[in-house]
Every structure is written in C-alpha cells, then in structure tokens.
mmCIF file of C-alpha atoms in Angstrom:
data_model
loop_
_atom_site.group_PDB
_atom_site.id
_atom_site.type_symbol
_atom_site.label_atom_id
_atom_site.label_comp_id
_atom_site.label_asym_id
_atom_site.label_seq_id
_atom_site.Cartn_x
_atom_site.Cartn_y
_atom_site.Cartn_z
ATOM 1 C CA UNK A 1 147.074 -95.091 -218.327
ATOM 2 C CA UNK A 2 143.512 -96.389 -218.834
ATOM 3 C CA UNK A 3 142.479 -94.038 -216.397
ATOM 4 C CA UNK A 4 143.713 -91.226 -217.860
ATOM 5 C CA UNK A 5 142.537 -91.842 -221.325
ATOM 6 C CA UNK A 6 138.670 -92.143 -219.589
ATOM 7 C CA UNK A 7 139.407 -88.585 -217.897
ATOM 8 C CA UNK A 8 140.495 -87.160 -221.701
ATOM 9 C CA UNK A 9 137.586 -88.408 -223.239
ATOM 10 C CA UNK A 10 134.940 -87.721 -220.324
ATOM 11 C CA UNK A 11 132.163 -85.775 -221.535
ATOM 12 C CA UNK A 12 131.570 -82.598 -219.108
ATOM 13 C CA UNK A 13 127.777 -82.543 -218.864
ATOM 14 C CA UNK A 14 126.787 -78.740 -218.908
ATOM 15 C CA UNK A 15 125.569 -77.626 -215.901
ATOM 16 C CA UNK A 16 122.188 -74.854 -216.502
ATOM 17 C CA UNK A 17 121.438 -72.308 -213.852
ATOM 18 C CA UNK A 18 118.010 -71.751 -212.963
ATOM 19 C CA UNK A 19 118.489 -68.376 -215.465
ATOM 20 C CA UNK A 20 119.256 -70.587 -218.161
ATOM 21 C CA UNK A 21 116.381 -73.719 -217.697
ATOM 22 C CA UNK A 22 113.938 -70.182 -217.697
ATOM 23 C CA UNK A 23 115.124 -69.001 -220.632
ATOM 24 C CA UNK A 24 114.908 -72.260 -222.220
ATOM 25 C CA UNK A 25 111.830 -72.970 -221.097
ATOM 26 C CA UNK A 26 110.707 -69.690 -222.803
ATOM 27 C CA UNK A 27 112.090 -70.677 -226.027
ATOM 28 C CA UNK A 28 111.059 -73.390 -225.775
ATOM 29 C CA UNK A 29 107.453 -71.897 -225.639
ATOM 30 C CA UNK A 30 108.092 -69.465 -228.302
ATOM 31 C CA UNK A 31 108.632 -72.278 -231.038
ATOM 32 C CA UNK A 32 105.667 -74.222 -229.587
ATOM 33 C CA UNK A 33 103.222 -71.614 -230.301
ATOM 34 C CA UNK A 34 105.090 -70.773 -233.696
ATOM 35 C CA UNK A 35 104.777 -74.159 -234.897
ATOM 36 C CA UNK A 36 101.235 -73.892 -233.412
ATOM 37 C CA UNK A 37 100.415 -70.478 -235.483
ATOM 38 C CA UNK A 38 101.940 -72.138 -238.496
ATOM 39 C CA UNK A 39 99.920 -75.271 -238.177
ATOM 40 C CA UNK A 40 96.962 -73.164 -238.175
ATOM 41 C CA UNK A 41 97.533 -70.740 -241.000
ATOM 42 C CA UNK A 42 97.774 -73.816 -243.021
ATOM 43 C CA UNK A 43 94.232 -74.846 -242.061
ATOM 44 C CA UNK A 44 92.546 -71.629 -242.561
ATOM 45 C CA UNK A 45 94.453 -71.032 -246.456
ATOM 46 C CA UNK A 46 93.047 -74.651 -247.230
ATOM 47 C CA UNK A 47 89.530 -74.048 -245.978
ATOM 48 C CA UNK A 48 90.006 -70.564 -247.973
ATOM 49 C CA UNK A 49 91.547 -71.905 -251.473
ATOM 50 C CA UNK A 50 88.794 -74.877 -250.886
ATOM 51 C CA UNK A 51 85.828 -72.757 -250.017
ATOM 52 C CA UNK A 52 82.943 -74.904 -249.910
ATOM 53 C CA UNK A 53 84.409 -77.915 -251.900
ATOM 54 C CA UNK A 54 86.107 -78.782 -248.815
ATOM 55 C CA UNK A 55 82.835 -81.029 -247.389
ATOM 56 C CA UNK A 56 82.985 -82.147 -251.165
ATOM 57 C CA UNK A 57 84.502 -85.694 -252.083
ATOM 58 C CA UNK A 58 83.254 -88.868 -253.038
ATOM 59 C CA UNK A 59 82.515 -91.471 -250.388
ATOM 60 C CA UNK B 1 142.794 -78.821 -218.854
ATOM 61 C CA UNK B 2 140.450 -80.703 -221.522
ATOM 62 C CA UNK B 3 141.331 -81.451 -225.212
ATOM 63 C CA UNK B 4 138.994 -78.988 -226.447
ATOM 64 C CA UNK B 5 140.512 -75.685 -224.797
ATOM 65 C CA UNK B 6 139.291 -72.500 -226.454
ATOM 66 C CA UNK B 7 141.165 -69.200 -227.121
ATOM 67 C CA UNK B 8 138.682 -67.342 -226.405
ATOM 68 C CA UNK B 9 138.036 -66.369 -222.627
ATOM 69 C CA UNK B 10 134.383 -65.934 -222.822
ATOM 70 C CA UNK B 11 132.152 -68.797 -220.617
ATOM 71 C CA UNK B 12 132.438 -72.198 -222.694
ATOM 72 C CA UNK B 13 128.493 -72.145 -222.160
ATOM 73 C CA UNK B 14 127.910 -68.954 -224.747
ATOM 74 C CA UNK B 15 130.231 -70.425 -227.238
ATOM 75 C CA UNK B 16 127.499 -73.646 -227.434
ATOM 76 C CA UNK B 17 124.465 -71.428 -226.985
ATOM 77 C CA UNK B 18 121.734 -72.012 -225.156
ATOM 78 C CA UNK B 19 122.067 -68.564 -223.527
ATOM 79 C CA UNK B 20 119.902 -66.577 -225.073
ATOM 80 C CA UNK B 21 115.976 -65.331 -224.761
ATOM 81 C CA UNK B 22 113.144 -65.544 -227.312
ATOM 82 C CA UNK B 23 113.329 -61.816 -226.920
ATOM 83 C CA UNK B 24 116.644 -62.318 -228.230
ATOM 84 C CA UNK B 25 116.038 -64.466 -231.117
ATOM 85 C CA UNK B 26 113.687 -61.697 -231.982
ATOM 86 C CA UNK B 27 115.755 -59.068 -232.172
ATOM 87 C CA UNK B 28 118.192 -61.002 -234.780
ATOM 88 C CA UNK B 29 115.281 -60.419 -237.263
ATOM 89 C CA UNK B 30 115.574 -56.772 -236.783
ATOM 90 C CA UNK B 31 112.228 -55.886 -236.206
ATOM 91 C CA UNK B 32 112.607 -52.492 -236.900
ATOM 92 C CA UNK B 33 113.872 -52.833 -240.858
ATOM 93 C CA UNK B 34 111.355 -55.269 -240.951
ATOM 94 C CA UNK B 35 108.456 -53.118 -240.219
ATOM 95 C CA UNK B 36 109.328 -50.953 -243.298
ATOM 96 C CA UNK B 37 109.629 -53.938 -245.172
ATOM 97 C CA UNK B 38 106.133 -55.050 -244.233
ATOM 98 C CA UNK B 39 104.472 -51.605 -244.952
ATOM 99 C CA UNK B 40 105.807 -51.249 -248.547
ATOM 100 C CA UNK B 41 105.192 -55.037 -249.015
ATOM 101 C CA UNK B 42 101.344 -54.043 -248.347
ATOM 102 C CA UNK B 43 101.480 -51.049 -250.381
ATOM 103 C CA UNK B 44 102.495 -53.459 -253.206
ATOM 104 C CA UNK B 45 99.812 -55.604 -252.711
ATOM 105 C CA UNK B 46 97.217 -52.899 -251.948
ATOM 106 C CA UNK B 47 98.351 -51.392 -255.429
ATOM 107 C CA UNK B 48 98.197 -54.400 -257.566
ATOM 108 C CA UNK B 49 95.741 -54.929 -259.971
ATOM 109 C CA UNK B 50 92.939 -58.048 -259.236
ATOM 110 C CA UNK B 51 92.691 -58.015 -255.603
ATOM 111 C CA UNK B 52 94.078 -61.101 -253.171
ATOM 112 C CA UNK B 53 91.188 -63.002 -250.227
ATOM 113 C CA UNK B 54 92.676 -61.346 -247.051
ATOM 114 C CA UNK B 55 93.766 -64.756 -245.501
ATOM 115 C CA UNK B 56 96.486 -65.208 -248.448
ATOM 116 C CA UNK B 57 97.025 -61.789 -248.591
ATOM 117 C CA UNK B 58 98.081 -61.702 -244.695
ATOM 118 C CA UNK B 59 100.155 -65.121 -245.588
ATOM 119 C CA UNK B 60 102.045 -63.457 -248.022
ATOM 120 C CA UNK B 61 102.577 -60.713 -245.690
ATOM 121 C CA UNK B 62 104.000 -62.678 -243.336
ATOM 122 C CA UNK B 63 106.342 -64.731 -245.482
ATOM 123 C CA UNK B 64 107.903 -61.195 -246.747
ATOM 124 C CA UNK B 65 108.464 -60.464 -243.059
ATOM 125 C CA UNK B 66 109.577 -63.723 -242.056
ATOM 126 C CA UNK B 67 112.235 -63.942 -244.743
ATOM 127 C CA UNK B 68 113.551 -60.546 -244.343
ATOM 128 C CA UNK B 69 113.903 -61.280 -240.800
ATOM 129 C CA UNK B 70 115.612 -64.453 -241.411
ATOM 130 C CA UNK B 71 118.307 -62.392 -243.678
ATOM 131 C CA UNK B 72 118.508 -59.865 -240.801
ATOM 132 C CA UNK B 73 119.760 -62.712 -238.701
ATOM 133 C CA UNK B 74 121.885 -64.499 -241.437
ATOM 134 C CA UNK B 75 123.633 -61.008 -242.016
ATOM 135 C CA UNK B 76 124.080 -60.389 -238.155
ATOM 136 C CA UNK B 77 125.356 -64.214 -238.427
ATOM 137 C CA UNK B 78 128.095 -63.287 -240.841
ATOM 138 C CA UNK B 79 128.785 -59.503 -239.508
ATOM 139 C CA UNK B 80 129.548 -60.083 -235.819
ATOM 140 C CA UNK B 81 133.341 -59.857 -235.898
ATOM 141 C CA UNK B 82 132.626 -55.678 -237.476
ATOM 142 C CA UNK B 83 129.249 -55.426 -235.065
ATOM 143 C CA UNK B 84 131.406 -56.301 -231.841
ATOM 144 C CA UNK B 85 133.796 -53.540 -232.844
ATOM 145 C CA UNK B 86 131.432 -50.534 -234.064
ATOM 146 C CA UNK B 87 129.450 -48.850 -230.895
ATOM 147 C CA UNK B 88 125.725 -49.008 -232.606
ATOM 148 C CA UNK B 89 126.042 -52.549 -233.387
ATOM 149 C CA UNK B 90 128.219 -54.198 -230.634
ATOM 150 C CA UNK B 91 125.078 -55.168 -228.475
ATOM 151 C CA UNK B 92 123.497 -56.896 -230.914
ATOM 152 C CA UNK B 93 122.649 -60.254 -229.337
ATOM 153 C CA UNK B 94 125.648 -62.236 -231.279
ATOM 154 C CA UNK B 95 128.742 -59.546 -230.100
ATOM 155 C CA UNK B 96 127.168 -59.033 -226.552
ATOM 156 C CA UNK B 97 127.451 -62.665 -226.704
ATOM 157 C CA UNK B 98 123.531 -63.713 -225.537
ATOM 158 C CA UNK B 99 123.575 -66.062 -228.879
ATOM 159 C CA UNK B 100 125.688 -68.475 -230.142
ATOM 160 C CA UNK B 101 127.115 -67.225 -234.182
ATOM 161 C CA UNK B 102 125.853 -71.092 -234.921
ATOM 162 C CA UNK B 103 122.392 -70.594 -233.419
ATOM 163 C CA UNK B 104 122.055 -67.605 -235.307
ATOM 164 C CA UNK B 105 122.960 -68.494 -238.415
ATOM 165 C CA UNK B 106 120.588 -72.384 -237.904
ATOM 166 C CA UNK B 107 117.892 -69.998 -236.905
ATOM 167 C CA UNK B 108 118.139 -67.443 -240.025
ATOM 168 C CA UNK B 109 118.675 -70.488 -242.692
ATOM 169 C CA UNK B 110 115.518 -72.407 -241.180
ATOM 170 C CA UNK B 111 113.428 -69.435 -241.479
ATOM 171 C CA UNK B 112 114.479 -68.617 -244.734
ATOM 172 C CA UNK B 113 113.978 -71.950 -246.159
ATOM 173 C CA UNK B 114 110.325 -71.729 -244.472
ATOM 174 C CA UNK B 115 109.376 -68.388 -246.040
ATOM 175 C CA UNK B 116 110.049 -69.121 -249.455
ATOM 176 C CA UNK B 117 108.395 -72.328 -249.032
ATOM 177 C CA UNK B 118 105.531 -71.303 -247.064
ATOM 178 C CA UNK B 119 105.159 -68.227 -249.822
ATOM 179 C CA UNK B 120 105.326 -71.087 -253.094
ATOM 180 C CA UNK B 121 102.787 -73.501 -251.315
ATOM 181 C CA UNK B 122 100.169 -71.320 -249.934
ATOM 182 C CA UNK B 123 100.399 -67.894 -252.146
ATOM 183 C CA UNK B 124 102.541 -68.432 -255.606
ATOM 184 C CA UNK B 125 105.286 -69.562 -256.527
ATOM 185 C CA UNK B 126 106.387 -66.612 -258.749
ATOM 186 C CA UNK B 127 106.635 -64.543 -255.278
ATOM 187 C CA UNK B 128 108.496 -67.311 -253.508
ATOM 188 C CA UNK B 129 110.921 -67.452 -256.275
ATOM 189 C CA UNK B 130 111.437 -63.206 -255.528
ATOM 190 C CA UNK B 131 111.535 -63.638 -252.083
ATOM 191 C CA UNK B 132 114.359 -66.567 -251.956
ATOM 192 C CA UNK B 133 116.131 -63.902 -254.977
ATOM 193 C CA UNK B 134 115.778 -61.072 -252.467
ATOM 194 C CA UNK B 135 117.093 -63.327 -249.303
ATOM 195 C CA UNK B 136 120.245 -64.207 -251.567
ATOM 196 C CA UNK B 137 120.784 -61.161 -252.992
ATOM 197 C CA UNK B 138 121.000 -59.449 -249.437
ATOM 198 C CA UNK B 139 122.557 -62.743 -247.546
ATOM 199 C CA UNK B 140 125.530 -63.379 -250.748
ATOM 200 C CA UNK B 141 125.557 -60.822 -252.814
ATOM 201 C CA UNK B 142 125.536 -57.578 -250.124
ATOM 202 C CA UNK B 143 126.838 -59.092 -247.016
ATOM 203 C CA UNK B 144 129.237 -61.434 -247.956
ATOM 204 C CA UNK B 145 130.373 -59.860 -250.942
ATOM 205 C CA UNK B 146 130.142 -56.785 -251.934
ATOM 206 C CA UNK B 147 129.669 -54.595 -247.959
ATOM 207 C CA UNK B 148 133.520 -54.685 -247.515
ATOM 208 C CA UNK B 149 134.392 -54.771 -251.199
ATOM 209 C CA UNK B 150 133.431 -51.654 -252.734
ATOM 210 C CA UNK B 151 131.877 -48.365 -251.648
ATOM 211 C CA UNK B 152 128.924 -49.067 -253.989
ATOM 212 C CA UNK B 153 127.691 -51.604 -251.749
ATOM 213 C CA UNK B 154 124.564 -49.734 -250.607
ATOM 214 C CA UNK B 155 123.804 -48.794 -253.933
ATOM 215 C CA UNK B 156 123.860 -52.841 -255.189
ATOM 216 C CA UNK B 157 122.730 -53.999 -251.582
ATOM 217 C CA UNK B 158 119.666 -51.089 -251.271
ATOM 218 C CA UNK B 159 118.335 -53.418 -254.343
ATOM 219 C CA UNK B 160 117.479 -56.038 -251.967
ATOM 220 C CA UNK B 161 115.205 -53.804 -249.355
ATOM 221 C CA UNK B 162 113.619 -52.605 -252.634
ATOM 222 C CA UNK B 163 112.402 -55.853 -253.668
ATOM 223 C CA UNK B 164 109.207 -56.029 -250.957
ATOM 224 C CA UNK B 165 106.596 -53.908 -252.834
ATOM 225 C CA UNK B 166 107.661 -56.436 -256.451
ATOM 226 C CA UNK B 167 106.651 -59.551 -253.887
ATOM 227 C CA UNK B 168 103.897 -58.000 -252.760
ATOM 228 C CA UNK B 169 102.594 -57.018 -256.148
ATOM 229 C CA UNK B 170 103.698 -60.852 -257.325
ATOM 230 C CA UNK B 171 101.695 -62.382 -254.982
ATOM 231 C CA UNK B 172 98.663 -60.678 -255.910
ATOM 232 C CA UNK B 173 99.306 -60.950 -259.653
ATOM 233 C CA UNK B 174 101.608 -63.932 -259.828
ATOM 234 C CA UNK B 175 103.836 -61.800 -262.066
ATOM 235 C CA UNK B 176 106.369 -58.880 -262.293
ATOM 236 C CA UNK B 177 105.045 -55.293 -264.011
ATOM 237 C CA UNK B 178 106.336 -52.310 -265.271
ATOM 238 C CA UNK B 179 104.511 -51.127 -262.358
ATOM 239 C CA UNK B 180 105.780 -53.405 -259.102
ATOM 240 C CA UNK B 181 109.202 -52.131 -261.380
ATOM 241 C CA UNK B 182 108.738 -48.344 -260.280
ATOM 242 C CA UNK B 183 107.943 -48.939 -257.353
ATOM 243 C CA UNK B 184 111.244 -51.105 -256.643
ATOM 244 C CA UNK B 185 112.831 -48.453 -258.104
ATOM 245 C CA UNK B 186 111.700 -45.720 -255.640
ATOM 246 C CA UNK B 187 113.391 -47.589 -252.802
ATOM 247 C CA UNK B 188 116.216 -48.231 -255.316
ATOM 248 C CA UNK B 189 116.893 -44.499 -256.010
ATOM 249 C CA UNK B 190 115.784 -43.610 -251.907
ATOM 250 C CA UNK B 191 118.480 -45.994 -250.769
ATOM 251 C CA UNK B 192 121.859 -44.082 -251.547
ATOM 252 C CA UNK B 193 120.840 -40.855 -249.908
ATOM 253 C CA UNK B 194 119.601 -42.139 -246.971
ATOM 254 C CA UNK B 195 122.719 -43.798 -245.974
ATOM 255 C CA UNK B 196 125.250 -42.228 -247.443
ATOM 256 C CA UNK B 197 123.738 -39.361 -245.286
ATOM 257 C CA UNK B 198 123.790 -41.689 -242.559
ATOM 258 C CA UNK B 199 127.446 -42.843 -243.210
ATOM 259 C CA UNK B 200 128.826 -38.957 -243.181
ATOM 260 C CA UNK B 201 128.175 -38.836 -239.454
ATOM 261 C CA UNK B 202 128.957 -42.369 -239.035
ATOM 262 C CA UNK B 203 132.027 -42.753 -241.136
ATOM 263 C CA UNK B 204 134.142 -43.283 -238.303
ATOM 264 C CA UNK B 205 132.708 -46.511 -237.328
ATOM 265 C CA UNK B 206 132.973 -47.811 -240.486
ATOM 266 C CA UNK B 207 136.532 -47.040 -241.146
ATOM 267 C CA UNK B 208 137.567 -48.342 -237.556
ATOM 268 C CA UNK B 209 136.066 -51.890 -239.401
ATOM 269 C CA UNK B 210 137.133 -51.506 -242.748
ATOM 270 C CA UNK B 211 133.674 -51.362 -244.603
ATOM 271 C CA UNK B 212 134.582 -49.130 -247.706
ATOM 272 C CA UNK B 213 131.827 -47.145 -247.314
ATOM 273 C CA UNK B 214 132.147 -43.884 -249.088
ATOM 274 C CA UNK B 215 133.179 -41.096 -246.781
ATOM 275 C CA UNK B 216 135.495 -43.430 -246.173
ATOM 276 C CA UNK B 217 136.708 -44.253 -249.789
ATOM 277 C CA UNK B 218 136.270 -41.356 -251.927
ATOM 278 C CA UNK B 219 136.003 -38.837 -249.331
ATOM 279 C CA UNK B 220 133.123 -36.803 -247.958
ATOM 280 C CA UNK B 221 133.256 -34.279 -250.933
ATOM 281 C CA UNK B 222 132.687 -37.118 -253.266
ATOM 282 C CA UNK B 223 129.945 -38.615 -250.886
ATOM 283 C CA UNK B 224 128.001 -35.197 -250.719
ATOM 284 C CA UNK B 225 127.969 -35.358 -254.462
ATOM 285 C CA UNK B 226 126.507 -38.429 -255.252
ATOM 286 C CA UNK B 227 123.850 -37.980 -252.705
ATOM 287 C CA UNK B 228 123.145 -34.622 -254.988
ATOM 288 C CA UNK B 229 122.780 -37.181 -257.849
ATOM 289 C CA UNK B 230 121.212 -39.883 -256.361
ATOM 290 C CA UNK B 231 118.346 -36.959 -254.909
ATOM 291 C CA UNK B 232 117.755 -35.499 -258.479
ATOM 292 C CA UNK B 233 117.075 -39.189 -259.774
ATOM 293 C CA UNK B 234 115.017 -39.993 -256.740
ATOM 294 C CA UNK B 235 111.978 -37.311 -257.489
ATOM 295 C CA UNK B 236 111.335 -38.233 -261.163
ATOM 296 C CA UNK B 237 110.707 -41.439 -260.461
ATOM 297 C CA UNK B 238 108.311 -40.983 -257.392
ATOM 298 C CA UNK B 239 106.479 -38.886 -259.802
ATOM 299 C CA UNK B 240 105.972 -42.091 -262.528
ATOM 300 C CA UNK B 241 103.508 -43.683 -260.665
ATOM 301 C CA UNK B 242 101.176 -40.573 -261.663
ATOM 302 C CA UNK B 243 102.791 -40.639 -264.990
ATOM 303 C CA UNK B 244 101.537 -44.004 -265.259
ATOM 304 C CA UNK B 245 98.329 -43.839 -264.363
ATOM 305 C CA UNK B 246 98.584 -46.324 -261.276
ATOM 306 C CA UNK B 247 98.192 -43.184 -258.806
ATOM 307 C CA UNK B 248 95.852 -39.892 -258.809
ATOM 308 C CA UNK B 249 96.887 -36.257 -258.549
ATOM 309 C CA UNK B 250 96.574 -36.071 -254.968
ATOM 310 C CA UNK B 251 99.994 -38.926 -254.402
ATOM 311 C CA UNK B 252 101.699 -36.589 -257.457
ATOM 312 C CA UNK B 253 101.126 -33.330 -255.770
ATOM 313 C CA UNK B 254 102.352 -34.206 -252.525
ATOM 314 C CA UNK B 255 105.004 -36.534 -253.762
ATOM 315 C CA UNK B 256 105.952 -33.410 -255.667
ATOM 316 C CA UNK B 257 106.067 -31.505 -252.522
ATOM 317 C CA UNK B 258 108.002 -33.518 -250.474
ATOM 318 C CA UNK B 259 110.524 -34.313 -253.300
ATOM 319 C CA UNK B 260 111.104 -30.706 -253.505
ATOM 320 C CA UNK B 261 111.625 -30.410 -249.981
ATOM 321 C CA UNK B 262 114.202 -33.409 -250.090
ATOM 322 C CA UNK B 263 116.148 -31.667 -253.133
ATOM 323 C CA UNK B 264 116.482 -29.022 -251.031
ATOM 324 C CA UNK B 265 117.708 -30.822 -247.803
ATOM 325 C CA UNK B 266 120.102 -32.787 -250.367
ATOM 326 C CA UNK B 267 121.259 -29.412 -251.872
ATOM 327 C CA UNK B 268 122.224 -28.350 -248.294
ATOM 328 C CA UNK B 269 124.271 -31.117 -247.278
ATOM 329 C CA UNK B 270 126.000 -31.153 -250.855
ATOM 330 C CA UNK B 271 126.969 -27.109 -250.190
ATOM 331 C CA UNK B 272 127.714 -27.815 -246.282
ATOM 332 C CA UNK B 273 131.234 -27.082 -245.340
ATOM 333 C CA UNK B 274 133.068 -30.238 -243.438
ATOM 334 C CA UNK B 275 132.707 -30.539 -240.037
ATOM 335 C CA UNK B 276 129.877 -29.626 -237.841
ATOM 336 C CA UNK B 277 127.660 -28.220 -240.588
ATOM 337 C CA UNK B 278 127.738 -30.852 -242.667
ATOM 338 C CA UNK B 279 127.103 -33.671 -239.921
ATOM 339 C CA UNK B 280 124.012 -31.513 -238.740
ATOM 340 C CA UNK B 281 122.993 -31.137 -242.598
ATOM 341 C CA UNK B 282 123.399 -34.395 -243.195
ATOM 342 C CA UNK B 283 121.394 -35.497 -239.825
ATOM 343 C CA UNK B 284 118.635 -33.365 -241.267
ATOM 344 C CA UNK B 285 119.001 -35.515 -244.615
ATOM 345 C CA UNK B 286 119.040 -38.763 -242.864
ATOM 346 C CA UNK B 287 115.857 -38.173 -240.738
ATOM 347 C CA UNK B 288 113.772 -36.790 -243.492
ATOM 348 C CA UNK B 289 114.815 -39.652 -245.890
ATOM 349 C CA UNK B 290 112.718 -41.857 -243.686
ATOM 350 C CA UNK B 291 110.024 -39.677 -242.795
ATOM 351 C CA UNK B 292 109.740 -39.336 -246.987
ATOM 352 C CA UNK B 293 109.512 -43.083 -247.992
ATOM 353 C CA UNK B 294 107.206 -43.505 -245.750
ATOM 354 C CA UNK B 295 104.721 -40.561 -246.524
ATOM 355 C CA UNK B 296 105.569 -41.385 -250.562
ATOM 356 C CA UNK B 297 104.321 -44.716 -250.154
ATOM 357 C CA UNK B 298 101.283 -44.141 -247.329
ATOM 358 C CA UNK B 299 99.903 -41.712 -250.121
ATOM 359 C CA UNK B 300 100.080 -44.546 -252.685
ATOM 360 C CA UNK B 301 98.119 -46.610 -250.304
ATOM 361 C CA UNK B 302 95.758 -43.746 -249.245
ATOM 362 C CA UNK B 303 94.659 -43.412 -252.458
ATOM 363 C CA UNK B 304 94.152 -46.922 -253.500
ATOM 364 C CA UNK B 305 92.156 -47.348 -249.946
ATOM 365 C CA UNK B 306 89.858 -43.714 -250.700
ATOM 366 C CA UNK B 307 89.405 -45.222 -254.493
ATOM 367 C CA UNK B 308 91.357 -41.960 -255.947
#
C-alpha cells in the first residue's frame, strides 16, 4: 500500500535530449545578452539626461 | 498510468515547454507587423515639434517595438485554438506546438510590463501611459473581445496599430496634438481597406473558425462597399497634414497621387463581379494598401529630413 502511494506521487524527472539542452542553452543566451543590452541602455540614458552633472555631487 | 494523464496526445514535454528556440520566441513578436510599427513610430517622432537627444529617441523606439511585440505574442497566446485550424496561421510557433500557450503568454505579459515601464522611466510617462492603452486595447479590447464578436472588429482593433506615430509624437512632446491625431487617423481610415481586401480572398479561413469577419457576415457585396467608403474617407485625411501646415506640397502632391490611384483600385474591387475577378481585384487592393502607407508616411519623413 505504502508502496504504491510513493509510485502515485513520484515525480518523473524530465528527461532533455541533447536538441533540447541546445536550445536551452540558446535561450538561455538570448535573455543573457537582453538583460545585458537593457542594463546598458540604462547607463547610457543616465549619462545622457545627466550630461556633465554626472561627475557632479558633493563629497 | 500517472495521476496527471492528459487528453491530449501530443509529447507531455511540449505541453510544459521548454521546446522551443530563441528564434522562436522571436517570431511570437511578429517581427514583420512590428517593423511597420517601428517606421510610423519614427515618422511620429521625426514629425514632432522640439526635437528628442537620439539616445532617448532610440529608447522610445524600442519600447514601441518591444510592446507591440509583446501584444503580438499575448494575441498569438489567446488565438492558438483558431491559428491551429486556419492554413496561414497554423505554424505559428504555439499551434505547431514549438512553445508552450503558458510560455507564451509569461513571455508577452513580462515584456509588456517592461515596455511601458522602461518607456515612463527613461522617456515620459505620458507615452508609457499610450503605449500600455495601445497594448490593452489590442490584447482586451480586439483579441479577446471584439475579433469573434462583431465584423467591425478591424475597424475598432485597426485603432490599436494606429496608435504608434501618437507615442512617437508623445515621447518627443510629452503630449497628444491635433497633429499626432491625424496621423493616427491615417492608419485608422487605411486599416479597413486593407483587410477587408485581405479577408475577400481569405474569407474562407475565417469562416472555417468562426471570426465574423465581414465577407463572412454581411456578405462580399456588403464588404466591397464599405471598402468604397472606407477609401473615399482615407484620401482626405492623408491630405490634412498639408492642410495643416505640418507637411509641404511635395507629401500633398504625391499623397494626392497615390490616393487617387488607391480610389481607383478601391473602385475596381467595389464594381468586380464575385469570383475570380474580384479575388484578383481585391489582391491588387491588398498589395497596394501596403505599398501606400508606407510611401504616405516615408514622404512625411522625407520632408521633415530635406527641411521641406
């Protein structure tokens, strides 16, 4: 009985191809370099809105 | 067998995702609408008065494309039981099965939340506030309400593609004009003809689906007719720009030109008998439509760019 209550509830662990680890991989790269990009354009607007003020702050 | 048994026959691992390319992600955004999108969003910012530092002006850009993408996928999200079952749209990456319907719609509402955000923080928040509108309007009010309601969907629905220039303008201006107004109203006008010509040698797809589309509804008759209408309200207002002193005589010339030539291509699908006439007629139509919007507003930008 115990047994088969531990078979019922056994979580399959999915089993990825090689097509499938490559294809994550490459999403996996694809939202790196997003998140990258995105990081980025933040920097250059704030060095734009700032201009020069950016060195600018008291110590 | 396990507790969780699905219905469905397809490979347990494409019901949980994981199956699909970047490639694939990227083609949920439908790249190709959102090219359009892009180019009249620039013409909108090109056009509006004040100029915008190229940086924020690329930002906004960007956040226009981004969130029409991400409505692309949230309508490809909510579509996929009619795309499986119409031939130009069943291998789209959701039917064909390459992503999960989850995935697609996680991926649409992250990028939509990130575009409007993105748009507020870094450009203004008057064209954020647009762009999250326009992402609604297409996402709610089009796709889940009104596309298999009533065969004025297009007509309500063509507001949202007509929305980019007004962002555009907004983020340059950090308000709506009269003028960002006619030139939402261009697309708004352009929108009916173009598909309705699309959906007389389509109709059959739709009906197989049940999307009310016109043909469908009122009958192709009817359909021809309104694209008449539609066509006669479309060239007046591609001439108010001139009107309105926001474009020179060469855009009103040639905007004259090729609304002429589009009244006439309109005229002969409204006068084509059913059958193969009208599909070619209405090909013709369909074709030109594009070709149009895109010349109406490249002039528009021309001209700003020669300082006409």
């Amino acid at each position: 009985m115990q047994d088969d209550d531990n078979e019922r509830h056994k979580i399959e662990a999915p089993v990825w191809t090689e097509e499938q680890i490559k294809k994550r991989r490459q999403r996996n790269l694809a939202i790196a370099w997003t998140l990258a990009g995105f990081i980025l354009l933040f920097f250059v607007v704030t060095i734009v809105k700032l201009g020069g003020n950016v060195a600018n702050r008291p110590m | 067998m396990s507790d969780t048994a699905y219905s469905n026959d397809r490979p347990e691992v494409l019901r949980q995702g994981g199956e699909g390319s970047a490639g694939d992600f990227f083609e949920l955004l439908k790249p190709r609408v959102m090219s359009l999108v892009i180019f009249t969003a620039l013409v909108g910012i090109a056009l509006a008065p004040g100029g915008i530092h190229p940086v924020i002006g690329f930002t906004a850009l960007l956040c226009i494309a981004v969130g029409a993408g991400a409505s692309g996928a949230l309508n490809m999200w909510y579509d996929a039981d009619i795309d499986a079952k119409m031939a130009r749209t069943a291998n789209r990456p959701i039917p064909s099965g390459r992503v999960a319907p989850q995935e697609a719609a996680v991926f649409g509402s992250i990028l939509s939340v990130f575009s409007v955000m993105t748009m507020g923080v870094l450009v203004n928040w008057v064209a954020a506030a647009l762009l999250a509108f326009t992402i609604f309007f297409y996402v709610a009010v089009y796709t889940m309400w009104l596309k298999r309601r009533t065969p004025q969907n297009i007509v309500i629905g063509g507001a949202a593609g007509a929305f980019p220039p007004m962002i555009g303008w907004a983020a340059v201006t950090g308000s709506v004009s009269l003028e960002s107004l006619v030139l939402f109203l261009i697309i708004f006008m352009w929108t009916p003809p173009h598909f309705w010509a699309l959906a007389l040698f389509r109709s059959g797809d739709y009906e197989k689906v049940g999307v009310p589309m016109m043909p469908v509804v009122a009958g192709e008759r009817e359909t021809r007719r309104q694209i008449m209408i539609y066509s006669v309200l479309l060239v007046p207002v591609t001439l108010l720009p001139g009107l309105m002193g926001f474009a020179g005589a060469l855009y009103t010339g040639a905007t004259a030109l090729l609304g002429f030539v589009f009244l006439a291509l309109a005229f002969r699908v409204w006068r084509a008998e059913p059958g193969l006439r009208q599909d070619k007629a209405a090909k013709g139509l369909f074709a030109y439509s594009i070709v149009y919007l895109f010349l109406v507003f490249s002039l528009l930008l021309v001209e700003r760019l020669l300082g006409l």
